[in-house]
PDB file of C-alpha atoms in Angstrom:
ATOM      1  CA  MET A   1    -187.110-102.353 -40.136  1.00  0.00           C
ATOM      2  CA  ARG A   2    -190.245-103.896 -41.692  1.00  0.00           C
ATOM      3  CA  SER A   3    -192.565-102.248 -39.174  1.00  0.00           C
ATOM      4  CA  PRO A   4    -194.645 -99.366 -40.591  1.00  0.00           C
ATOM      5  CA  ARG A   5    -193.925 -97.544 -37.302  1.00  0.00           C
ATOM      6  CA  VAL A   6    -190.290 -97.262 -38.381  1.00  0.00           C
ATOM      7  CA  TRP A   7    -191.070 -96.042 -41.894  1.00  0.00           C
ATOM      8  CA  ILE A   8    -193.478 -93.438 -40.513  1.00  0.00           C
ATOM      9  CA  GLY A   9    -191.360 -92.258 -37.574  1.00  0.00           C
ATOM     10  CA  ILE A  10    -187.837 -92.054 -38.970  1.00  0.00           C
ATOM     11  CA  PRO A  11    -188.601 -89.693 -41.914  1.00  0.00           C
ATOM     12  CA  ILE A  12    -190.358 -87.320 -39.496  1.00  0.00           C
ATOM     13  CA  SER A  13    -187.328 -87.395 -37.180  1.00  0.00           C
ATOM     14  CA  LEU A  14    -185.009 -86.704 -40.104  1.00  0.00           C
ATOM     15  CA  LEU A  15    -187.155 -83.755 -41.158  1.00  0.00           C
ATOM     16  CA  PHE A  16    -187.031 -82.201 -37.684  1.00  0.00           C
ATOM     17  CA  LEU A  17    -183.277 -82.891 -37.443  1.00  0.00           C
ATOM     18  CA  TYR A  18    -182.857 -80.990 -40.694  1.00  0.00           C
ATOM     19  CA  PHE A  19    -184.715 -77.985 -39.279  1.00  0.00           C
ATOM     20  CA  ALA A  20    -182.681 -78.161 -36.047  1.00  0.00           C
ATOM     21  CA  PHE A  21    -179.256 -78.424 -37.722  1.00  0.00           C
ATOM     22  CA  ARG A  22    -179.975 -76.233 -40.741  1.00  0.00           C
ATOM     23  CA  GLY A  23    -177.400 -73.458 -41.014  1.00  0.00           C
ATOM     24  CA  GLN A  24    -175.412 -74.636 -37.986  1.00  0.00           C
ATOM     25  CA  HIS A  25    -171.628 -74.464 -38.062  1.00  0.00           C
ATOM     26  CA  PRO A  26    -169.948 -77.544 -36.497  1.00  0.00           C
ATOM     27  CA  GLY A  27    -167.237 -75.348 -34.983  1.00  0.00           C
ATOM     28  CA  ASP A  28    -169.804 -73.308 -33.019  1.00  0.00           C
ATOM     29  CA  ILE A  29    -171.352 -76.481 -31.598  1.00  0.00           C
ATOM     30  CA  ARG A  30    -167.894 -77.830 -30.690  1.00  0.00           C
ATOM     31  CA  ASP A  31    -167.034 -74.578 -28.920  1.00  0.00           C
ATOM     32  CA  ALA A  32    -170.288 -74.691 -26.951  1.00  0.00           C
ATOM     33  CA  PHE A  33    -169.537 -78.196 -25.670  1.00  0.00           C
ATOM     34  CA  ALA A  34    -165.957 -77.181 -24.844  1.00  0.00           C
ATOM     35  CA  ARG A  35    -167.316 -74.648 -22.322  1.00  0.00           C
ATOM     36  CA  VAL A  36    -169.548 -77.149 -20.484  1.00  0.00           C
ATOM     37  CA  ASP A  37    -168.827 -77.588 -16.769  1.00  0.00           C
ATOM     38  CA  TRP A  38    -169.415 -81.346 -16.522  1.00  0.00           C
ATOM     39  CA  ARG A  39    -169.637 -81.220 -12.716  1.00  0.00           C
ATOM     40  CA  TYR A  40    -173.276 -80.119 -13.049  1.00  0.00           C
ATOM     41  CA  LEU A  41    -174.346 -83.274 -14.856  1.00  0.00           C
ATOM     42  CA  PRO A  42    -174.370 -85.780 -11.936  1.00  0.00           C
ATOM     43  CA  LEU A  43    -176.645 -83.349 -10.062  1.00  0.00           C
ATOM     44  CA  ALA A  44    -178.877 -83.118 -13.141  1.00  0.00           C
ATOM     45  CA  LEU A  45    -179.215 -86.919 -13.190  1.00  0.00           C
ATOM     46  CA  VAL A  46    -180.110 -87.041  -9.483  1.00  0.00           C
ATOM     47  CA  ILE A  47    -182.813 -84.415 -10.018  1.00  0.00           C
ATOM     48  CA  LEU A  48    -184.112 -86.297 -13.084  1.00  0.00           C
ATOM     49  CA  TYR A  49    -184.442 -89.592 -11.195  1.00  0.00           C
ATOM     50  CA  ALA A  50    -186.153 -87.879  -8.272  1.00  0.00           C
ATOM     51  CA  GLY A  51    -188.789 -86.720 -10.747  1.00  0.00           C
ATOM     52  CA  ILE A  52    -189.110 -90.213 -12.232  1.00  0.00           C
ATOM     53  CA  THR A  53    -189.636 -91.641  -8.731  1.00  0.00           C
ATOM     54  CA  ILE A  54    -192.510 -89.206  -8.220  1.00  0.00           C
ATOM     55  CA  ARG A  55    -193.961 -90.320 -11.561  1.00  0.00           C
ATOM     56  CA  ALA A  56    -193.753 -93.934 -10.408  1.00  0.00           C
ATOM     57  CA  TYR A  57    -195.758 -93.002  -7.300  1.00  0.00           C
ATOM     58  CA  ARG A  58    -198.276 -91.184  -9.517  1.00  0.00           C
ATOM     59  CA  TRP A  59    -198.707 -94.292 -11.674  1.00  0.00           C
ATOM     60  CA  HIS A  60    -199.196 -96.349  -8.518  1.00  0.00           C
ATOM     61  CA  VAL A  61    -202.076 -94.015  -7.601  1.00  0.00           C
ATOM     62  CA  LEU A  62    -203.547 -94.291 -11.102  1.00  0.00           C
ATOM     63  CA  MET A  63    -203.386 -98.093 -10.849  1.00  0.00           C
ATOM     64  CA  ARG A  64    -205.215 -98.270  -7.502  1.00  0.00           C
ATOM     65  CA  PRO A  65    -208.667 -98.933  -9.035  1.00  0.00           C
ATOM     66  CA  VAL A  66    -207.118-101.660 -11.210  1.00  0.00           C
ATOM     67  CA  ALA A  67    -204.542-103.527  -9.085  1.00  0.00           C
ATOM     68  CA  PRO A  68    -202.670-103.009  -5.784  1.00  0.00           C
ATOM     69  CA  ILE A  69    -199.154-102.456  -7.187  1.00  0.00           C
ATOM     70  CA  SER A  70    -196.659-100.552  -5.055  1.00  0.00           C
ATOM     71  CA  THR A  71    -194.419 -97.711  -6.199  1.00  0.00           C
ATOM     72  CA  ARG A  72    -191.359 -99.949  -5.783  1.00  0.00           C
ATOM     73  CA  GLN A  73    -192.918-102.599  -8.029  1.00  0.00           C
ATOM     74  CA  ILE A  74    -194.029-100.118 -10.658  1.00  0.00           C
ATOM     75  CA  PHE A  75    -190.747 -98.161 -10.874  1.00  0.00           C
ATOM     76  CA  PRO A  76    -188.839-100.714 -13.020  1.00  0.00           C
ATOM     77  CA  ILE A  77    -191.852-101.104 -15.325  1.00  0.00           C
ATOM     78  CA  LEU A  78    -191.828 -97.332 -15.860  1.00  0.00           C
ATOM     79  CA  ILE A  79    -188.108 -97.413 -16.661  1.00  0.00           C
ATOM     80  CA  ILE A  80    -188.665-100.291 -19.113  1.00  0.00           C
ATOM     81  CA  GLY A  81    -191.223 -98.158 -20.944  1.00  0.00           C
ATOM     82  CA  TYR A  82    -188.907 -95.147 -21.086  1.00  0.00           C
ATOM     83  CA  ALA A  83    -186.044 -97.332 -22.335  1.00  0.00           C
ATOM     84  CA  ALA A  84    -188.277 -98.817 -25.025  1.00  0.00           C
ATOM     85  CA  ASN A  85    -189.244 -95.334 -26.206  1.00  0.00           C
ATOM     86  CA  ASN A  86    -185.538 -94.652 -26.722  1.00  0.00           C
ATOM     87  CA  VAL A  87    -185.129 -97.534 -29.189  1.00  0.00           C
ATOM     88  CA  LEU A  88    -188.625 -97.867 -30.700  1.00  0.00           C
ATOM     89  CA  PRO A  89    -190.530 -95.296 -32.804  1.00  0.00           C
ATOM     90  CA  LEU A  90    -193.931 -93.642 -32.219  1.00  0.00           C
ATOM     91  CA  ARG A  91    -193.928 -93.928 -28.394  1.00  0.00           C
ATOM     92  CA  THR A  92    -194.143 -97.717 -28.571  1.00  0.00           C
ATOM     93  CA  GLY A  93    -192.722 -97.792 -25.053  1.00  0.00           C
ATOM     94  CA  GLU A  94    -196.248 -97.165 -23.728  1.00  0.00           C
ATOM     95  CA  LEU A  95    -197.353-100.489 -25.225  1.00  0.00           C
ATOM     96  CA  VAL A  96    -194.231-102.141 -23.795  1.00  0.00           C
ATOM     97  CA  ARG A  97    -195.164-100.801 -20.345  1.00  0.00           C
ATOM     98  CA  ALA A  98    -198.610-102.365 -20.612  1.00  0.00           C
ATOM     99  CA  TRP A  99    -197.141-105.661 -21.827  1.00  0.00           C
ATOM    100  CA  ALA A 100    -194.526-105.764 -19.034  1.00  0.00           C
ATOM    101  CA  LEU A 101    -197.129-105.063 -16.362  1.00  0.00           C
ATOM    102  CA  GLU A 102    -199.323-107.874 -17.684  1.00  0.00           C
ATOM    103  CA  GLN A 103    -196.385-110.294 -17.796  1.00  0.00           C
ATOM    104  CA  ARG A 104    -195.265-109.528 -14.254  1.00  0.00           C
ATOM    105  CA  TYR A 105    -198.515-108.824 -12.401  1.00  0.00           C
ATOM    106  CA  GLY A 106    -201.301-110.109 -14.655  1.00  0.00           C
ATOM    107  CA  VAL A 107    -202.925-106.704 -15.220  1.00  0.00           C
ATOM    108  CA  ARG A 108    -204.881-106.500 -18.470  1.00  0.00           C
ATOM    109  CA  LYS A 109    -203.062-104.399 -21.068  1.00  0.00           C
ATOM    110  CA  THR A 110    -206.216-102.470 -21.936  1.00  0.00           C
ATOM    111  CA  ALA A 111    -206.690-101.339 -18.334  1.00  0.00           C
ATOM    112  CA  THR A 112    -203.033-100.319 -18.102  1.00  0.00           C
ATOM    113  CA  LEU A 113    -203.268 -98.321 -21.326  1.00  0.00           C
ATOM    114  CA  ALA A 114    -206.232 -96.437 -19.859  1.00  0.00           C
ATOM    115  CA  THR A 115    -204.124 -95.392 -16.845  1.00  0.00           C
ATOM    116  CA  ILE A 116    -201.339 -94.312 -19.224  1.00  0.00           C
ATOM    117  CA  ALA A 117    -203.877 -92.251 -21.191  1.00  0.00           C
ATOM    118  CA  VAL A 118    -204.890 -90.456 -17.976  1.00  0.00           C
ATOM    119  CA  GLU A 119    -201.214 -89.985 -17.122  1.00  0.00           C
ATOM    120  CA  ARG A 120    -200.546 -88.404 -20.509  1.00  0.00           C
ATOM    121  CA  LEU A 121    -203.606 -86.176 -20.106  1.00  0.00           C
ATOM    122  CA  PHE A 122    -202.289 -84.776 -16.828  1.00  0.00           C
ATOM    123  CA  ASP A 123    -198.837 -84.383 -18.374  1.00  0.00           C
ATOM    124  CA  GLY A 124    -200.315 -82.333 -21.191  1.00  0.00           C
ATOM    125  CA  LEU A 125    -202.366 -80.151 -18.870  1.00  0.00           C
ATOM    126  CA  THR A 126    -199.261 -79.542 -16.747  1.00  0.00           C
ATOM    127  CA  MET A 127    -197.297 -78.504 -19.839  1.00  0.00           C
ATOM    128  CA  LEU A 128    -200.063 -76.071 -20.795  1.00  0.00           C
ATOM    129  CA  LEU A 129    -199.971 -74.632 -17.265  1.00  0.00           C
ATOM    130  CA  PHE A 130    -196.212 -74.089 -17.611  1.00  0.00           C
ATOM    131  CA  ILE A 131    -196.682 -72.374 -20.974  1.00  0.00           C
ATOM    132  CA  GLY A 132    -199.448 -70.168 -19.571  1.00  0.00           C
ATOM    133  CA  GLY A 133    -197.212 -69.046 -16.706  1.00  0.00           C
ATOM    134  CA  ALA A 134    -194.345 -68.333 -19.096  1.00  0.00           C
ATOM    135  CA  ALA A 135    -196.664 -66.356 -21.386  1.00  0.00           C
ATOM    136  CA  VAL A 136    -197.466 -64.019 -18.490  1.00  0.00           C
ATOM    137  CA  VAL A 137    -193.859 -63.558 -17.354  1.00  0.00           C
ATOM    138  CA  ILE A 138    -191.697 -63.618 -20.502  1.00  0.00           C
ATOM    139  CA  GLY A 139    -194.163 -63.741 -23.415  1.00  0.00           C
ATOM    140  CA  LEU A 140    -194.409 -66.185 -26.304  1.00  0.00           C
ATOM    141  CA  THR A 141    -193.337 -65.997 -29.921  1.00  0.00           C
ATOM    142  CA  ALA A 142    -195.947 -66.541 -32.623  1.00  0.00           C
ATOM    143  CA  GLU A 143    -194.635 -70.099 -33.171  1.00  0.00           C
ATOM    144  CA  LEU A 144    -194.982 -70.941 -29.479  1.00  0.00           C
ATOM    145  CA  GLN A 145    -198.498 -69.496 -29.415  1.00  0.00           C
ATOM    146  CA  HIS A 146    -199.431 -71.827 -32.281  1.00  0.00           C
ATOM    147  CA  VAL A 147    -197.940 -74.812 -30.419  1.00  0.00           C
ATOM    148  CA  ALA A 148    -199.875 -73.905 -27.274  1.00  0.00           C
ATOM    149  CA  LEU A 149    -203.174 -73.509 -29.164  1.00  0.00           C
ATOM    150  CA  LEU A 150    -202.730 -76.815 -30.982  1.00  0.00           C
ATOM    151  CA  ALA A 151    -201.846 -78.638 -27.756  1.00  0.00           C
ATOM    152  CA  ALA A 152    -204.825 -77.077 -25.976  1.00  0.00           C
ATOM    153  CA  ALA A 153    -207.154 -78.273 -28.739  1.00  0.00           C
ATOM    154  CA  VAL A 154    -205.761 -81.815 -28.591  1.00  0.00           C
ATOM    155  CA  PHE A 155    -206.067 -82.126 -24.820  1.00  0.00           C
ATOM    156  CA  ALA A 156    -209.504 -80.499 -24.783  1.00  0.00           C
ATOM    157  CA  ALA A 157    -210.663 -83.175 -27.237  1.00  0.00           C
ATOM    158  CA  ALA A 158    -209.123 -85.893 -25.028  1.00  0.00           C
ATOM    159  CA  ILE A 159    -210.899 -84.540 -21.955  1.00  0.00           C
ATOM    160  CA  GLY A 160    -214.190 -84.430 -23.853  1.00  0.00           C
ATOM    161  CA  PHE A 161    -213.759 -88.038 -24.965  1.00  0.00           C
ATOM    162  CA  MET A 162    -213.090 -89.233 -21.425  1.00  0.00           C
ATOM    163  CA  VAL A 163    -216.052 -87.265 -20.062  1.00  0.00           C
ATOM    164  CA  VAL A 164    -218.333 -88.965 -22.605  1.00  0.00           C
ATOM    165  CA  LEU A 165    -216.973 -92.372 -21.617  1.00  0.00           C
ATOM    166  CA  LEU A 166    -217.465 -91.823 -17.887  1.00  0.00           C
ATOM    167  CA  VAL A 167    -220.550 -89.609 -17.625  1.00  0.00           C
ATOM    168  CA  ASN A 168    -222.811 -90.436 -20.558  1.00  0.00           C
ATOM    169  CA  GLY A 169    -223.282 -94.153 -20.030  1.00  0.00           C
ATOM    170  CA  ALA A 170    -226.227 -94.399 -22.435  1.00  0.00           C
ATOM    171  CA  LEU A 171    -224.276 -92.837 -25.307  1.00  0.00           C
ATOM    172  CA  ARG A 172    -221.243 -94.975 -24.502  1.00  0.00           C
ATOM    173  CA  ASP A 173    -223.294 -98.184 -24.516  1.00  0.00           C
ATOM    174  CA  ARG A 174    -225.013 -97.206 -27.766  1.00  0.00           C
ATOM    175  CA  LEU A 175    -221.691 -96.573 -29.486  1.00  0.00           C
ATOM    176  CA  LEU A 176    -220.311 -99.854 -28.198  1.00  0.00           C
ATOM    177  CA  ARG A 177    -223.336-101.803 -29.459  1.00  0.00           C
ATOM    178  CA  LEU A 178    -223.002-100.200 -32.899  1.00  0.00           C
ATOM    179  CA  MET A 179    -219.335-101.157 -33.003  1.00  0.00           C
ATOM    180  CA  LEU A 180    -219.964-104.741 -31.861  1.00  0.00           C
ATOM    181  CA  LYS A 181    -222.994-105.449 -34.076  1.00  0.00           C
ATOM    182  CA  PRO A 182    -221.143-106.399 -37.293  1.00  0.00           C
ATOM    183  CA  LEU A 183    -218.519-108.486 -35.461  1.00  0.00           C
ATOM    184  CA  PRO A 184    -218.614-112.268 -34.973  1.00  0.00           C
ATOM    185  CA  ASP A 185    -219.805-113.287 -31.501  1.00  0.00           C
ATOM    186  CA  ALA A 186    -216.391-114.423 -30.249  1.00  0.00           C
ATOM    187  CA  LEU A 187    -214.668-111.228 -31.403  1.00  0.00           C
ATOM    188  CA  ALA A 188    -217.517-109.053 -30.103  1.00  0.00           C
ATOM    189  CA  THR A 189    -217.181-110.650 -26.662  1.00  0.00           C
ATOM    190  CA  ARG A 190    -213.447-110.008 -26.652  1.00  0.00           C
ATOM    191  CA  VAL A 191    -213.851-106.378 -27.710  1.00  0.00           C
ATOM    192  CA  GLU A 192    -216.507-105.859 -25.036  1.00  0.00           C
ATOM    193  CA  GLN A 193    -214.171-107.274 -22.376  1.00  0.00           C
ATOM    194  CA  MET A 194    -211.411-104.954 -23.563  1.00  0.00           C
ATOM    195  CA  ALA A 195    -213.776-101.974 -23.378  1.00  0.00           C
ATOM    196  CA  GLU A 196    -214.753-102.912 -19.824  1.00  0.00           C
ATOM    197  CA  ALA A 197    -211.084-103.219 -18.843  1.00  0.00           C
ATOM    198  CA  PHE A 198    -210.311 -99.824 -20.380  1.00  0.00           C
ATOM    199  CA  LEU A 199    -213.159 -98.205 -18.432  1.00  0.00           C
ATOM    200  CA  GLY A 200    -211.823 -99.872 -15.290  1.00  0.00           C
ATOM    201  CA  GLY A 201    -208.466 -98.229 -15.960  1.00  0.00           C
ATOM    202  CA  LEU A 202    -210.205 -94.848 -16.006  1.00  0.00           C
ATOM    203  CA  GLY A 203    -211.561 -95.494 -12.515  1.00  0.00           C
ATOM    204  CA  VAL A 204    -209.242 -92.939 -10.938  1.00  0.00           C
ATOM    205  CA  LEU A 205    -211.234 -90.173 -12.663  1.00  0.00           C
ATOM    206  CA  SER A 206    -214.142 -90.835 -10.295  1.00  0.00           C
ATOM    207  CA  ARG A 207    -211.954 -90.680  -7.161  1.00  0.00           C
ATOM    208  CA  ARG A 208    -211.476 -87.033  -6.200  1.00  0.00           C
ATOM    209  CA  GLY A 209    -208.808 -87.656  -3.596  1.00  0.00           C
ATOM    210  CA  ASP A 210    -206.661 -89.684  -5.986  1.00  0.00           C
ATOM    211  CA  LEU A 211    -207.231 -87.138  -8.749  1.00  0.00           C
ATOM    212  CA  ALA A 212    -205.884 -84.395  -6.498  1.00  0.00           C
ATOM    213  CA  ILE A 213    -202.802 -86.513  -5.770  1.00  0.00           C
ATOM    214  CA  VAL A 214    -202.276 -87.170  -9.489  1.00  0.00           C
ATOM    215  CA  ALA A 215    -202.542 -83.453 -10.270  1.00  0.00           C
ATOM    216  CA  LEU A 216    -200.112 -82.516  -7.481  1.00  0.00           C
ATOM    217  CA  THR A 217    -197.566 -85.210  -8.333  1.00  0.00           C
ATOM    218  CA  SER A 218    -197.748 -84.254 -12.025  1.00  0.00           C
ATOM    219  CA  LEU A 219    -196.847 -80.677 -11.131  1.00  0.00           C
ATOM    220  CA  LEU A 220    -194.094 -81.823  -8.771  1.00  0.00           C
ATOM    221  CA  ALA A 221    -192.570 -84.409 -11.123  1.00  0.00           C
ATOM    222  CA  TRP A 222    -192.401 -81.992 -14.034  1.00  0.00           C
ATOM    223  CA  SER A 223    -191.010 -79.282 -11.758  1.00  0.00           C
ATOM    224  CA  PHE A 224    -188.121 -81.633 -10.984  1.00  0.00           C
ATOM    225  CA  GLU A 225    -187.558 -82.130 -14.714  1.00  0.00           C
ATOM    226  CA  ALA A 226    -187.617 -78.346 -15.217  1.00  0.00           C
ATOM    227  CA  ALA A 227    -185.034 -78.069 -12.431  1.00  0.00           C
ATOM    228  CA  MET A 228    -182.895 -80.562 -14.360  1.00  0.00           C
ATOM    229  CA  TYR A 229    -183.227 -78.428 -17.505  1.00  0.00           C
ATOM    230  CA  TRP A 230    -182.158 -75.354 -15.505  1.00  0.00           C
ATOM    231  CA  THR A 231    -179.170 -77.222 -14.003  1.00  0.00           C
ATOM    232  CA  VAL A 232    -177.889 -78.311 -17.418  1.00  0.00           C
ATOM    233  CA  ALA A 233    -178.205 -74.719 -18.647  1.00  0.00           C
ATOM    234  CA  GLN A 234    -175.945 -73.584 -15.799  1.00  0.00           C
ATOM    235  CA  ALA A 235    -173.301 -76.020 -17.014  1.00  0.00           C
ATOM    236  CA  PHE A 236    -172.991 -74.085 -20.293  1.00  0.00           C
ATOM    237  CA  GLY A 237    -172.267 -70.782 -18.547  1.00  0.00           C
ATOM    238  CA  VAL A 238    -173.112 -67.343 -19.939  1.00  0.00           C
ATOM    239  CA  PRO A 239    -175.136 -66.469 -22.015  1.00  0.00           C
ATOM    240  CA  LEU A 240    -177.287 -69.596 -21.615  1.00  0.00           C
ATOM    241  CA  SER A 241    -177.097 -69.709 -17.819  1.00  0.00           C
ATOM    242  CA  SER A 242    -178.142 -66.057 -17.537  1.00  0.00           C
ATOM    243  CA  SER A 243    -180.957 -66.412 -20.088  1.00  0.00           C
ATOM    244  CA  MET A 244    -182.395 -69.599 -18.569  1.00  0.00           C
ATOM    245  CA  SER A 245    -184.493 -68.370 -15.667  1.00  0.00           C
ATOM    246  CA  ILE A 246    -186.687 -70.783 -13.719  1.00  0.00           C
ATOM    247  CA  VAL A 247    -189.656 -69.636 -15.826  1.00  0.00           C
ATOM    248  CA  GLY A 248    -187.575 -70.201 -18.953  1.00  0.00           C
ATOM    249  CA  ALA A 249    -186.785 -73.720 -17.758  1.00  0.00           C
ATOM    250  CA  TYR A 250    -190.503 -74.427 -17.272  1.00  0.00           C
ATOM    251  CA  LEU A 251    -191.222 -73.130 -20.788  1.00  0.00           C
ATOM    252  CA  THR A 252    -188.412 -75.200 -22.322  1.00  0.00           C
ATOM    253  CA  THR A 253    -189.588 -78.313 -20.484  1.00  0.00           C
ATOM    254  CA  ALA A 254    -193.135 -77.812 -21.748  1.00  0.00           C
ATOM    255  CA  ILE A 255    -192.278 -77.128 -25.402  1.00  0.00           C
ATOM    256  CA  GLY A 256    -189.601 -79.837 -25.580  1.00  0.00           C
ATOM    257  CA  ASN A 257    -191.980 -82.477 -24.235  1.00  0.00           C
ATOM    258  CA  LEU A 258    -195.002 -81.355 -26.256  1.00  0.00           C
ATOM    259  CA  ALA A 259    -192.815 -81.690 -29.352  1.00  0.00           C
ATOM    260  CA  THR A 260    -192.314 -85.382 -28.554  1.00  0.00           C
ATOM    261  CA  LEU A 261    -196.038 -85.931 -29.124  1.00  0.00           C
ATOM    262  CA  VAL A 262    -195.323 -85.559 -32.843  1.00  0.00           C
ATOM    263  CA  PRO A 263    -194.929 -89.092 -34.311  1.00  0.00           C
ATOM    264  CA  SER A 264    -191.204 -89.652 -34.744  1.00  0.00           C
ATOM    265  CA  GLY A 265    -188.396 -92.174 -34.735  1.00  0.00           C
ATOM    266  CA  PRO A 266    -186.793 -93.842 -31.705  1.00  0.00           C
ATOM    267  CA  GLY A 267    -186.047 -91.589 -28.747  1.00  0.00           C
ATOM    268  CA  TYR A 268    -187.899 -88.565 -30.184  1.00  0.00           C
ATOM    269  CA  VAL A 269    -184.758 -87.710 -32.162  1.00  0.00           C
ATOM    270  CA  GLY A 270    -185.252 -84.458 -34.034  1.00  0.00           C
ATOM    271  CA  THR A 271    -188.616 -83.490 -32.580  1.00  0.00           C
ATOM    272  CA  PHE A 272    -187.166 -82.967 -29.092  1.00  0.00           C
ATOM    273  CA  GLU A 273    -184.262 -80.872 -30.382  1.00  0.00           C
ATOM    274  CA  ALA A 274    -186.582 -78.771 -32.531  1.00  0.00           C
ATOM    275  CA  GLY A 275    -188.924 -78.163 -29.589  1.00  0.00           C
ATOM    276  CA  VAL A 276    -186.148 -77.146 -27.204  1.00  0.00           C
ATOM    277  CA  MET A 277    -184.672 -74.799 -29.793  1.00  0.00           C
ATOM    278  CA  LEU A 278    -188.084 -73.243 -30.386  1.00  0.00           C
ATOM    279  CA  ALA A 279    -188.124 -72.203 -26.740  1.00  0.00           C
ATOM    280  CA  VAL A 280    -184.447 -71.486 -26.051  1.00  0.00           C
ATOM    281  CA  ASN A 281    -183.567 -69.752 -29.308  1.00  0.00           C
ATOM    282  CA  GLY A 282    -187.004 -68.383 -30.162  1.00  0.00           C
ATOM    283  CA  ALA A 283    -188.343 -67.188 -26.804  1.00  0.00           C
ATOM    284  CA  LEU A 284    -185.169 -66.767 -24.725  1.00  0.00           C
ATOM    285  CA  GLY A 285    -182.976 -65.378 -27.505  1.00  0.00           C
ATOM    286  CA  VAL A 286    -180.051 -67.777 -27.029  1.00  0.00           C
ATOM    287  CA  PRO A 287    -177.887 -68.166 -30.179  1.00  0.00           C
ATOM    288  CA  ARG A 288    -178.923 -71.129 -32.343  1.00  0.00           C
ATOM    289  CA  ALA A 289    -175.679 -73.111 -32.071  1.00  0.00           C
ATOM    290  CA  LEU A 290    -175.693 -72.829 -28.279  1.00  0.00           C
ATOM    291  CA  ALA A 291    -179.400 -73.680 -28.099  1.00  0.00           C
ATOM    292  CA  LEU A 292    -178.849 -76.777 -30.262  1.00  0.00           C
ATOM    293  CA  SER A 293    -175.853 -77.897 -28.183  1.00  0.00           C
ATOM    294  CA  TYR A 294    -177.975 -77.543 -25.045  1.00  0.00           C
ATOM    295  CA  ALA A 295    -180.821 -79.555 -26.623  1.00  0.00           C
ATOM    296  CA  VAL A 296    -178.452 -82.356 -27.633  1.00  0.00           C
ATOM    297  CA  LEU A 297    -176.884 -82.603 -24.165  1.00  0.00           C
ATOM    298  CA  LEU A 298    -180.340 -82.586 -22.543  1.00  0.00           C
ATOM    299  CA  HIS A 299    -181.391 -85.426 -24.821  1.00  0.00           C
ATOM    300  CA  VAL A 300    -178.303 -87.459 -23.964  1.00  0.00           C
ATOM    301  CA  ILE A 301    -179.017 -87.055 -20.240  1.00  0.00           C
ATOM    302  CA  LEU A 302    -182.649 -88.089 -20.731  1.00  0.00           C
ATOM    303  CA  TRP A 303    -181.483 -91.171 -22.627  1.00  0.00           C
TER     304      TRP A 303
END
């Protein structure tokens, strides 16, 4: 509890939990869970893990310029990172992934973090694609439009940063020299090695064939997760099952996951629920108590 990550993340989670549960009647939530057809949930888990397997293959492709690690080898490392995110605040599971990969296969953490950065970039672009499709078919509320614009600005800045790193070598080297100049020689050498490892982790961005695979697997993996969201909605019956179209499931997947980018406590508690409700209650018109019950059950399945 001494870590500043905890003291930063938990208050944010509590704030979003307050917004999610504000005005909710416990009896309405209990009634919503009483109507759940639990037979849908094993299927939802199978669909979820199919998507995670595709993500493991995607990470294997991202790691190709760094180290020859198979999908089978990388799958448990991915699960370790997801599990760590469930018990540690501020997406610390990404650091745990990098640490675990170094411990098991000797891959430098900096290089691994670069591949995770590219992975997150493609995740964000996929979420924006889902939101764009939903905007055409079902429309967006003003709140969702603001979320989409903010996310687009963040990922545009990330793309610009990576382009500068990979394309403008002179500018990159100048910035690195300025950063290293005031440092002691030993520390400067270490920082330079870390920078080189990070650039090595971005190597997939110069491989068009692998980039195409990463883009395709990102779309496929998140489509499986959207299918899981749709399956869980069917378990609640009408009106949620009738309101949750496939496009609605894509929108909910995108907003729920973009909300987890907000710094929060362990497991994205609060931010995830608020994001899902923003889509399900705000855009799809599902009653708040039912939307919250759906968000909570989704979160439990993801855990």
